[in-house]
Coordinates of C-alpha atoms and ligand atoms in Angstrom, one line a residue:
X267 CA 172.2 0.3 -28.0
X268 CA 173.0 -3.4 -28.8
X269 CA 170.4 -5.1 -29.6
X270 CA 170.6 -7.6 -33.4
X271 CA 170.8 -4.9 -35.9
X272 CA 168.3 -5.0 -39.0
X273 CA 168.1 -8.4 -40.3
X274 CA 166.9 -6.7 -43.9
X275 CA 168.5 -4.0 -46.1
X276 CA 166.2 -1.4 -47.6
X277 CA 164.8 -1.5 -50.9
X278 CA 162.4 1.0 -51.2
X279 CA 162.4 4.4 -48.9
X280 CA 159.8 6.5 -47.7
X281 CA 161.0 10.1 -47.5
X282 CA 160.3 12.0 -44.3
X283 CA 159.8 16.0 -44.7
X284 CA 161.5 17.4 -41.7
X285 CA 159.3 20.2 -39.2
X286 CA 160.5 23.1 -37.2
X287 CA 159.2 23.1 -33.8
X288 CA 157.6 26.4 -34.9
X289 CA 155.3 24.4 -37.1
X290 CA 155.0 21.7 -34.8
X291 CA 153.5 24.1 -32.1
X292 CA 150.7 25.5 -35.1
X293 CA 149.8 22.3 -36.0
X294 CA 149.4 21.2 -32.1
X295 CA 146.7 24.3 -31.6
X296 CA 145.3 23.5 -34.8
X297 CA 145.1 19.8 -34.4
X298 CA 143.5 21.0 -30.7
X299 CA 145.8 19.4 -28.9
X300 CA 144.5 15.9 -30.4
X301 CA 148.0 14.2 -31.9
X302 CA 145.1 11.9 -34.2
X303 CA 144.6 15.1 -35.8
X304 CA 148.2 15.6 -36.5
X305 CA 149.0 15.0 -39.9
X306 CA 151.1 11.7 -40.7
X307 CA 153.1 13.6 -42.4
X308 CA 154.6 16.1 -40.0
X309 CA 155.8 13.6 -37.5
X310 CA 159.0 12.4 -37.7
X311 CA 158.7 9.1 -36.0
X312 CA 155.5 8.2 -35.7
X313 CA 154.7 5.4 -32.8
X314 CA 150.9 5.9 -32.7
X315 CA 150.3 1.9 -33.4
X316 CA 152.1 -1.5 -34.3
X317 CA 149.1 -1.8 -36.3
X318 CA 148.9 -2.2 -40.5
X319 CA 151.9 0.1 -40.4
X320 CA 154.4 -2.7 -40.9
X321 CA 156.7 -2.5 -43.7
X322 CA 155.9 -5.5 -46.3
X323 CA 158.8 -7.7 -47.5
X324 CA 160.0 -7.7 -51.3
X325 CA 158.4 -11.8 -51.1
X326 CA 154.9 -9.5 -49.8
X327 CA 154.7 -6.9 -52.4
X328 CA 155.5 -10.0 -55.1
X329 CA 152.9 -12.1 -53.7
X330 CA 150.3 -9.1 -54.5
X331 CA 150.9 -9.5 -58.0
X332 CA 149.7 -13.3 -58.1
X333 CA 146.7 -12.0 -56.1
X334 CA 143.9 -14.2 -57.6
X335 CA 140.7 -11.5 -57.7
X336 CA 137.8 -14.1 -58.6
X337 CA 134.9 -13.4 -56.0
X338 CA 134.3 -17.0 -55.3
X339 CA 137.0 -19.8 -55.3
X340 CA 140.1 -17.8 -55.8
X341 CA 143.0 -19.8 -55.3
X342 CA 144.7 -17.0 -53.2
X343 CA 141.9 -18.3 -50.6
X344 CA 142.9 -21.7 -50.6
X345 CA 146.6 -20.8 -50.3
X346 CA 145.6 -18.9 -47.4
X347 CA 143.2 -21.4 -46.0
X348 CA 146.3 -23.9 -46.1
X349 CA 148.4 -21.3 -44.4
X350 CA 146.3 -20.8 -41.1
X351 CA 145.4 -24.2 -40.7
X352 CA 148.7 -25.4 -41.0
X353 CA 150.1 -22.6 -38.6
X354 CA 146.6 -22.8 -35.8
X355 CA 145.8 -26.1 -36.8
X356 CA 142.0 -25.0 -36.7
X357 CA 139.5 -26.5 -39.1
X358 CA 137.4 -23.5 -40.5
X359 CA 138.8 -20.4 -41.5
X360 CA 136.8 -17.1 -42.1
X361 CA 139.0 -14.0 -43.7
X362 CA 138.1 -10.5 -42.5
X363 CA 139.4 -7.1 -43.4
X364 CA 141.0 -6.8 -39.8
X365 CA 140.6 -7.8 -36.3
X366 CA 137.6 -6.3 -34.8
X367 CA 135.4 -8.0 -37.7
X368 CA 136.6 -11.5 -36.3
X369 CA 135.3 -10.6 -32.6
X370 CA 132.1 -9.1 -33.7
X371 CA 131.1 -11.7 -35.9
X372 CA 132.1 -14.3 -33.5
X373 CA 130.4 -12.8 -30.7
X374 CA 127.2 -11.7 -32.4
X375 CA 127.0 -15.6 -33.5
X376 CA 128.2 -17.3 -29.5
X377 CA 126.8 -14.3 -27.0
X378 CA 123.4 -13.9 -25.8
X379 CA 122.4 -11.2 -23.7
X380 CA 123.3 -11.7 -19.9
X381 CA 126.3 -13.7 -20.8
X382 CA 129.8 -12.7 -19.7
X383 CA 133.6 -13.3 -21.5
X384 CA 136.3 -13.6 -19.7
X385 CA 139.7 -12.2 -21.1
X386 CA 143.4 -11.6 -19.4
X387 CA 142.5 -8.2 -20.2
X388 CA 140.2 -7.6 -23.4
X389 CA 141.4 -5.0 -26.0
X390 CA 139.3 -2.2 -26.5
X391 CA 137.1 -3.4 -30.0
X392 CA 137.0 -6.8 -28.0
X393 CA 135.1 -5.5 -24.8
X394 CA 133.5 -3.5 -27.1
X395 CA 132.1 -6.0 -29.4
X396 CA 131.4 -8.6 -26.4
X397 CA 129.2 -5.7 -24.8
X398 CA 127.7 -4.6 -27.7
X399 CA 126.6 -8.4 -28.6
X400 CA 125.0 -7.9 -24.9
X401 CA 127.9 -9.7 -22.7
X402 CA 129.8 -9.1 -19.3
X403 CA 134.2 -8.4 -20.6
X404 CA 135.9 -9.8 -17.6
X405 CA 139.0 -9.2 -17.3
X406 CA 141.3 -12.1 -15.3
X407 CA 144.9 -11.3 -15.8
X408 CA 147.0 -12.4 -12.9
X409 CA 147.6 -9.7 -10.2
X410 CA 151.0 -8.7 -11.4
X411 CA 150.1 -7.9 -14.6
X412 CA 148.2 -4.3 -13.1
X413 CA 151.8 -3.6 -11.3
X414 CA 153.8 -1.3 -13.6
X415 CA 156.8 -2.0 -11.8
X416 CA 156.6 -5.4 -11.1
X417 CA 159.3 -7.4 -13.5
X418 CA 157.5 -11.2 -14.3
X419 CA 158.2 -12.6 -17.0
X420 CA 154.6 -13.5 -18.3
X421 CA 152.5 -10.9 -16.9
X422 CA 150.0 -11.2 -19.6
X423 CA 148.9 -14.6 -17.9
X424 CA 145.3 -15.4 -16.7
X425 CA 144.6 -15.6 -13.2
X426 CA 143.4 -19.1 -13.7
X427 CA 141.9 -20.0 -10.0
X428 CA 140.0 -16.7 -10.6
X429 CA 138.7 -18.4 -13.9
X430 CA 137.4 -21.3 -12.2
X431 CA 135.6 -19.2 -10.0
X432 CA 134.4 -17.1 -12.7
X433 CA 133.0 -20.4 -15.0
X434 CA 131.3 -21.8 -11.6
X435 CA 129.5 -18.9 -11.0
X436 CA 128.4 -18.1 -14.3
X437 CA 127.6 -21.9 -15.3
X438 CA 126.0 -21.9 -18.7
X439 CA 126.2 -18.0 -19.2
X440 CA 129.9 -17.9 -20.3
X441 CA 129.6 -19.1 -24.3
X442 CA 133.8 -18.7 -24.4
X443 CA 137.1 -17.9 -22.9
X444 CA 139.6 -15.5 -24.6
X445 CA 143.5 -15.2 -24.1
X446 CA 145.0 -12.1 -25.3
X447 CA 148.6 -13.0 -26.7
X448 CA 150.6 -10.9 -25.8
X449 CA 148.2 -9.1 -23.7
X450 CA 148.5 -5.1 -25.3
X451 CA 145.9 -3.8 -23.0
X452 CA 148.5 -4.7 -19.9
X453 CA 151.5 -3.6 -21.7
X454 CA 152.4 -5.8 -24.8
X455 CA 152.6 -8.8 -21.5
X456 CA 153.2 -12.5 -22.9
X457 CA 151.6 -15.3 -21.7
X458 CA 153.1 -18.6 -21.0
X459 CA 152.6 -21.9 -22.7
X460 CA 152.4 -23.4 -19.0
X461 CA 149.3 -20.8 -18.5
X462 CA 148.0 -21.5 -21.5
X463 CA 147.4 -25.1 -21.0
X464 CA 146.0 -24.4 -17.2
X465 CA 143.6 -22.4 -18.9
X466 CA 142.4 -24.7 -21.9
X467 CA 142.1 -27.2 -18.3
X468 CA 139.9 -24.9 -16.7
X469 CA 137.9 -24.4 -19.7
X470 CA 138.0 -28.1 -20.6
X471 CA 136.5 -28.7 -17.2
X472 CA 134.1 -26.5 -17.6
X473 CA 133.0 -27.4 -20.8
X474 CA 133.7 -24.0 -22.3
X475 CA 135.4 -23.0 -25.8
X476 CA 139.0 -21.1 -25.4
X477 CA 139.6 -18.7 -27.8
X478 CA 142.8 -16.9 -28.7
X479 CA 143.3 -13.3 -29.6
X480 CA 146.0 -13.6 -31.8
X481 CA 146.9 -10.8 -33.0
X482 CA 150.5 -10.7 -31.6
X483 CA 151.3 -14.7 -31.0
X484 CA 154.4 -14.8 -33.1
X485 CA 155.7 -12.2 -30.3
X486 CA 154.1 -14.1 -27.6
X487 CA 155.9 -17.8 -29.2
X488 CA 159.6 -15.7 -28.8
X489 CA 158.8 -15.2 -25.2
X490 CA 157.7 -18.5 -24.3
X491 CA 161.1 -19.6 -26.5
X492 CA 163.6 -17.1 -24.1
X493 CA 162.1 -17.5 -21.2
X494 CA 160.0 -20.4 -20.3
X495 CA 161.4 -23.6 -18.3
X496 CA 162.4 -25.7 -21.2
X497 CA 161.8 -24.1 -24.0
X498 CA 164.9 -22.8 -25.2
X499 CA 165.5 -25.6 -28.0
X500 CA 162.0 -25.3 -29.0
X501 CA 161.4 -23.3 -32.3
X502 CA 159.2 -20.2 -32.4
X503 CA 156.9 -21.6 -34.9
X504 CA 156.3 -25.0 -33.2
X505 CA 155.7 -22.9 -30.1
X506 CA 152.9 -21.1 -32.1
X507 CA 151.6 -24.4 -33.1
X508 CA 151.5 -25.9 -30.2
X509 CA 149.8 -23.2 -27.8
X510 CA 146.9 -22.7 -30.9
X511 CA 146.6 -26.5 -30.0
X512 CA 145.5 -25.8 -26.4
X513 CA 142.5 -23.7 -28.0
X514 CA 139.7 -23.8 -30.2
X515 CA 140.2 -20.9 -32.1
X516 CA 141.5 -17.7 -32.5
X517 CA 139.9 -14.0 -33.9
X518 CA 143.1 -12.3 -35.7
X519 CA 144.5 -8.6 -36.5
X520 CA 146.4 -9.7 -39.3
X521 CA 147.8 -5.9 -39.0
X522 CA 150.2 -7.1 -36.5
X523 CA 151.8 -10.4 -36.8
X524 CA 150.4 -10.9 -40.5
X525 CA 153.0 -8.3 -40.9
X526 CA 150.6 -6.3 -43.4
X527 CA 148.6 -3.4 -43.5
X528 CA 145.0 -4.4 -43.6
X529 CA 143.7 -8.0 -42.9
X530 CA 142.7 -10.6 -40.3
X531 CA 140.8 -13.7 -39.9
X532 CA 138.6 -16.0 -37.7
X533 CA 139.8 -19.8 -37.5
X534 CA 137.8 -21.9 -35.2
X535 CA 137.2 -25.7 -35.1
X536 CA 133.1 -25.7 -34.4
X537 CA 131.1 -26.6 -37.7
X538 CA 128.1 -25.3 -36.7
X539 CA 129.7 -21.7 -35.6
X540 CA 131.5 -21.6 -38.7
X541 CA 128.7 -21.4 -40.7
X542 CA 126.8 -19.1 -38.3
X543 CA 129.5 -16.8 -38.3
X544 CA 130.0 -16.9 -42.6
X545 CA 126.2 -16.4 -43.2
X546 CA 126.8 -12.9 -41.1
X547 CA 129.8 -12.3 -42.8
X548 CA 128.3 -12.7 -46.5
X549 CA 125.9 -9.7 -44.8
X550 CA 128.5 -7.7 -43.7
X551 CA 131.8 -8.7 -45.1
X552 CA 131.9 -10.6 -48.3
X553 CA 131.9 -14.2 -49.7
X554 CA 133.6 -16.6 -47.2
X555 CA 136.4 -17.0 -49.7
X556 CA 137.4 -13.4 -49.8
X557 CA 135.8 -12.2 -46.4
X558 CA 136.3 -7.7 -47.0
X559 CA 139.4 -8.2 -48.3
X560 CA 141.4 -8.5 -52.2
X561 CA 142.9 -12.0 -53.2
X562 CA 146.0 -9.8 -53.3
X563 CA 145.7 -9.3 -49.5
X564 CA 144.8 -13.0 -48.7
X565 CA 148.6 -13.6 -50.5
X566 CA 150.5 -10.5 -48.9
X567 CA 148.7 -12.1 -45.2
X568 CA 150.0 -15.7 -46.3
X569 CA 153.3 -14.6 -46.7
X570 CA 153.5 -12.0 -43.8
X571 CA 152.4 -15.2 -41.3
X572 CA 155.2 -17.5 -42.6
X573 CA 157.6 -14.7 -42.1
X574 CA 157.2 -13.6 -39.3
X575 CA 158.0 -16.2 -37.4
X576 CA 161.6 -16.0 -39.0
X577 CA 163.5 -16.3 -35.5
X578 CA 166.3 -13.6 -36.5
X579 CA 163.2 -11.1 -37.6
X580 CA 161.6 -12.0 -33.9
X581 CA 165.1 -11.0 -32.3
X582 CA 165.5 -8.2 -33.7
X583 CA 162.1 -7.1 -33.2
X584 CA 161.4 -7.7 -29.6
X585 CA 165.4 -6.4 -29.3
X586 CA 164.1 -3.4 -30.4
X587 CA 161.4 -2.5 -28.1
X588 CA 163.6 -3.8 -24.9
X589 CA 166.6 -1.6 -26.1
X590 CA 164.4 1.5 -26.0
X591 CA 162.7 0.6 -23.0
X592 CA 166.2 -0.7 -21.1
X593 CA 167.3 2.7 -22.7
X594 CA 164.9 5.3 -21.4
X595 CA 164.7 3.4 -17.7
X596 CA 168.2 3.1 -17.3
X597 CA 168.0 6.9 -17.2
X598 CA 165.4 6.7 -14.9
X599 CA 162.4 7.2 -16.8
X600 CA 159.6 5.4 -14.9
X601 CA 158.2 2.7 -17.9
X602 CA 155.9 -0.5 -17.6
X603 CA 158.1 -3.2 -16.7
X604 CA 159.8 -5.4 -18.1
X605 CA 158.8 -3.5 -22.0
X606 CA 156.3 -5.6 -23.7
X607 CA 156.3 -7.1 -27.2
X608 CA 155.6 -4.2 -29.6
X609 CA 155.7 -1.0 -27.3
X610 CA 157.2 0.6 -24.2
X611 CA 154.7 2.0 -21.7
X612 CA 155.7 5.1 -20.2
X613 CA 154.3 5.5 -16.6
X614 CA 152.9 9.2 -16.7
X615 CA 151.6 9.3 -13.4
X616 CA 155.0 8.6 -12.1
X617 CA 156.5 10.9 -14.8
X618 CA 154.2 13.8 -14.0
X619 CA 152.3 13.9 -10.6
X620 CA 152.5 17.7 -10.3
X621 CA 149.2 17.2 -13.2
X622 CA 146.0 15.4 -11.5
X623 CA 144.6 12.9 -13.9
X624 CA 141.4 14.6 -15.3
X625 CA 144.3 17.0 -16.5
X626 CA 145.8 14.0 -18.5
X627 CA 149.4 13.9 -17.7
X628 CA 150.2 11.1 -20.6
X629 CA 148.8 13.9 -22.9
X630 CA 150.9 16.2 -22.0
X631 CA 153.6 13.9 -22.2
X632 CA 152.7 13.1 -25.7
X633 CA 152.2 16.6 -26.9
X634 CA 155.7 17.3 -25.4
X635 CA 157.2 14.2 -27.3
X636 CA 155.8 16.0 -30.5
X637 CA 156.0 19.3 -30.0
X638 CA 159.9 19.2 -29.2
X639 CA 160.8 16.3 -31.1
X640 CA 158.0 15.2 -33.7
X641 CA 157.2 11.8 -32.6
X642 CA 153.8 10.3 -31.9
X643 CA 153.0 8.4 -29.4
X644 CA 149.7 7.6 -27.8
X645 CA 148.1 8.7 -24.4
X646 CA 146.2 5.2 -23.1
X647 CA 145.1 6.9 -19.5
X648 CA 142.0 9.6 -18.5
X649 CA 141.9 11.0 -22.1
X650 CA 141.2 7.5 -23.5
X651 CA 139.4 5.8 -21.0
X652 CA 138.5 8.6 -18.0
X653 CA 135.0 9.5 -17.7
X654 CA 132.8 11.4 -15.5
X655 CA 130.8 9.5 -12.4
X656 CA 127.4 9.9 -13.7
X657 CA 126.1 10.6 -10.1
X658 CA 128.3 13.1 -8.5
X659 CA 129.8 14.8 -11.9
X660 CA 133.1 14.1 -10.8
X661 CA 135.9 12.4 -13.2
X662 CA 137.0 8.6 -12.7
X663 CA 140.4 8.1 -13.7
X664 CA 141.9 4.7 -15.0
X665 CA 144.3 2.5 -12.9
X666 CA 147.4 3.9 -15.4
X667 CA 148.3 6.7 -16.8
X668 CA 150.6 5.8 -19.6
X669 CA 151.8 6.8 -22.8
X670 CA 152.4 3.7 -25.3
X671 CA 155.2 3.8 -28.2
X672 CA 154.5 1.3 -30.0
X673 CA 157.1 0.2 -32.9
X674 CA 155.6 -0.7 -36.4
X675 CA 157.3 -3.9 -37.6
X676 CA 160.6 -3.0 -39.6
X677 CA 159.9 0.5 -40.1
X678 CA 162.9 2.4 -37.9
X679 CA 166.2 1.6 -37.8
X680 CA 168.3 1.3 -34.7
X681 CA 169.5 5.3 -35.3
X682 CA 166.1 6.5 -35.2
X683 CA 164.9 4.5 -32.1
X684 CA 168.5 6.1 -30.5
X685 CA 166.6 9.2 -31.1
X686 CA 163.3 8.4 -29.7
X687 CA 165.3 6.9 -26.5
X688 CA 167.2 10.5 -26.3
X689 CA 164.1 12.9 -26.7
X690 CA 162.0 10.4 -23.7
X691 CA 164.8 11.2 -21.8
X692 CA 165.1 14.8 -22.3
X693 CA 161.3 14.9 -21.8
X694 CA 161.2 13.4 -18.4
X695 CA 164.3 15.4 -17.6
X696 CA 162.1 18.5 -18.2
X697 CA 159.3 16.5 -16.3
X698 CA 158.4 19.4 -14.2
X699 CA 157.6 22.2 -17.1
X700 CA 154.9 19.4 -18.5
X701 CA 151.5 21.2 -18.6
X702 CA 147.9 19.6 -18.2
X703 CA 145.6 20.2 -20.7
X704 CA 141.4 20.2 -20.2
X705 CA 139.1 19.2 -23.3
X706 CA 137.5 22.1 -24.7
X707 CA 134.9 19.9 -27.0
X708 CA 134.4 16.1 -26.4
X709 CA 132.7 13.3 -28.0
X710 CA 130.1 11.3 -26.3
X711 CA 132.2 8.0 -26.9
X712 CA 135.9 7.1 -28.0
X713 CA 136.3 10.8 -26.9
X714 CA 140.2 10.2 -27.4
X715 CA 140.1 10.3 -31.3
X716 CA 138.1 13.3 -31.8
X717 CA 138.0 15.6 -28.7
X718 CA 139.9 19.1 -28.5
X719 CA 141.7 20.6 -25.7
X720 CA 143.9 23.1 -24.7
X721 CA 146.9 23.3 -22.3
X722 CA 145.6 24.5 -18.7
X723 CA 146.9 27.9 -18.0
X724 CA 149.8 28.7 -15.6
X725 CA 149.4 30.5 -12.7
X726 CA 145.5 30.0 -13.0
X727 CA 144.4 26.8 -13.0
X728 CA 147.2 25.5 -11.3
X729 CA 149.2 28.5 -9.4
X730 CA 151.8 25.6 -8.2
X731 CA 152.4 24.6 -11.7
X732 CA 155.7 25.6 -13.1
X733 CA 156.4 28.1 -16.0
X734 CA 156.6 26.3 -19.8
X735 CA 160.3 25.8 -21.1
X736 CA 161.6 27.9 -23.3
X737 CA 161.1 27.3 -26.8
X738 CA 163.3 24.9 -28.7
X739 CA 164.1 24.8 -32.4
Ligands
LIG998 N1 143.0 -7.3 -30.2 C1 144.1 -6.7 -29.8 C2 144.9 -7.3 -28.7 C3 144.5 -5.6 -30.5 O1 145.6 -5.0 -30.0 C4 143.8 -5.0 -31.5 C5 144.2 -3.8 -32.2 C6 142.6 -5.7 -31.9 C7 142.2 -6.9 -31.2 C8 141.7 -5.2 -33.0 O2 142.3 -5.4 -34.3 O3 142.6 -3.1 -35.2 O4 142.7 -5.1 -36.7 O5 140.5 -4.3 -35.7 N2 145.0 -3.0 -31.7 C9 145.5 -1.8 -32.4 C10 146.5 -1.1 -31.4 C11 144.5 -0.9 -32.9 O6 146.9 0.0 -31.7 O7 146.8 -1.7 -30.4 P1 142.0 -4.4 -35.5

């Protein structure tokens, strides 16, 4: 593996207790087969989310310290106020103690019922909160971006013709676009500054607000910067700048590109929204100037923004995740194409189609991936979004089946990625031993966190299925 090697030494170390496959296999049963019931701290590397698991700088941990803790007017708010406005460029600024709080307030304030909110793809709390504030997600990402194998270089991009359509149609029912950046729910995709603007032109047109969610724009600002037409000499951060322009506000996981681990904001340039959305969040948050979160984390969020869009951090980074994605399909290890942003997608259906979906091949996957080598990652296929057609009883599978690793933000080193690259390998080498597993107690909704299961029996459920591998140490 080549790609830049740590731009940061480490100052402070977090040790990791090692496990015997033996243990991992008691915890698996115990855990019910659920790798969120795992504990943390038997997995070795653990690639569950990008998300508030990103290692703070020594600048981060200092800033805490000047964390100004007054409930109204503390001057960590203003510092941080100053922070997003200079980096979005948006007027009114609304902290929150991560993302989901942004879209829900912003939603429950712009979306009546009957409306609909069009997305490249919405992230899970984000189609969530638009339904539950009574709207239609729609999701408009162009038609490559659903093609695991397909290798364009901004496949997060809206299908803006389809947009069009979608604002005509709906005329006075759609209260505001979203762009996802990079778009996580179709692989960590980026989106280009040239779509971008096309967008804000649709919605301009159209009279309709565009909204960013920005959770991961730093990311998004190095793709435009390698490979966009023209945009080579352009730095990261006046790439940032310059696509927030094209909006008119943004809902923010601060968990991700804030480079901390709790924290997130609304910005947005509408007056009369603003105050909407801060007389719900003195109900359900806090006082506009610390919005559910410590001055400590306003500063540690300040910080984190400015840093990372250090351009030697970002190539390292995104290096990272296309080393171990380059890595595992050079061996020939089917993956979403080209790797995304903060994670590598493997394609599970094309990993394991001797196991039918409603016997989740990318859980198996991921129970193999921590039974024989301790790492987490995270099945995003039937398990998480499958469910049963309501008329005939039978299960409805997903488009992809696909297990996401997603790499928290200065965490692993090069070595232990190398090892993570290995034990995918050795995984889909031993692709054909993978068992399915059925749910032996769900949950009504978000079964994925909670529900148990065990691994289908050989020889009885599936007589075709092949025998379990021997047991490694
Ligand atoms: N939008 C996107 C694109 C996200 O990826 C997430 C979170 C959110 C919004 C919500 O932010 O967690 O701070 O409330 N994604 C995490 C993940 C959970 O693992 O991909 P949050």
């Amino acid at each position: 593996m080549s790609f830049p090697a740590e731009p940061f030494r480490i100052k402070v170390v977090e040790l990791l207790k090692p496990t015997t496959r033996e243990e991992r296999v008691r915890l698996l049963e115990e855990a019910g087969y659920n790798l969120f019931k795992v504990p943390a701290e038997s997995i070795y590397v653990d690639l569950l989310t990008d998300s508030g698991t990103s290692a703070m700088s020594d600048r981060q941990w200092a800033a805490l310290m000047v964390g100004d803790e007054s409930y109204a007017g503390s001057k960590s708010f203003f510092r941080f106020e100053k922070t997003v406005q200079d980096l979005t460029g948006y007027r009114h600024i609304i902290p929150t103690h991560q993302g989901r709080m942004a879209e829900n307030l912003l939603f429950h304030t712009v979306v009546k019922p009957g409306d609909a909110v069009p997305n490249n793809i919405h992230f899970d709390t984000t189609r969530a909160n638009a339904e539950q504030a009574g709207a239609e997600a729609i999701d408009l990402v162009v038609p490559e971006g659903l093609d695991p194998a397909h290798r364009g270089s901004f496949k997060g991009n809206m299908d803006t013709a389809r947009l069009d359509r979608v604002l005509e149609e709906r005329k006075g029912r759609v209260p505001l676009v979203m762009l996802t950046i990079t778009n996580n729910s179709g692989g960590g995709q980026p989106v280009s500054m040239a779509n971008a603007r096309a967008t804000a032109a649709v919605c301009r047109r159209h009279g309709v607000p565009l909204f960013f969610d920005a959770c991961r724009f730093a990311e998004n600002a190095w793709f435009v910067q390698q490979r966009e037409e023209g945009m080579a000499n352009t730095p990261v951060g006046d790439i940032a700048r310059a696509m927030f322009a094209l909006g008119d506000g943004c809902t923010m996981s601060a968990k991700k590109d804030g480079l901390v681990n709790i924290g997130g904001f609304l910005a947005m340039n509408d007056g009369s929204w603003s105050d909407q959305v801060k007389h719900r969040l003195i109900l359900v948050e806090g006082f506009p100037t610390y919005g559910g979160l410590a001055g400590r984390d306003l500063e540690a969020m300040s910080q984190g923004l400015i840093e990372v869009l250090d351009e030697d951090y970002l190539a390292f980074r995104i290096g990272q995740v296309r080393e171990l994605g380059e890595a595992v399909s050079d061996a020939g290890v089917p993956i979403i194409q080209p790797p995304g942003g903060h994670a590598v997608y493997l394609d599970a259906r094309a990993i394991a189609p001797h196991i039918p979906p409603h016997e989740f091949p990318g859980q198996a996957i991921a129970v193999a991936l921590y039974r024989d080598y301790g790492i987490r990652g995270v099945e995003i296929g039937s398990l998480m979004f499958g469910h049963d057609d309501p008329a005939t009883g039978q299960p409805v599978a997903p488009p992809l089946e696909l297990v996401r690793l997603a790499i928290p933000r200065r965490v692993y080193t090069k070595a232990q990625l190398a090892y993570v690259a290995r034990s995918v390998i050795e995984v889909h080498r031993r692709r054909e031993a993978l068992r399915g597993l059925r749910i032996t107690q769900g949950a009504p909704f978000l079964r994925h966190f909670t529900a148990t299961l065990e691994e289908v029996a050989v020889g009885v459920a599936r007589p075709e299925a092949p025998a379990q591998p021997a047991a490694r140490t």
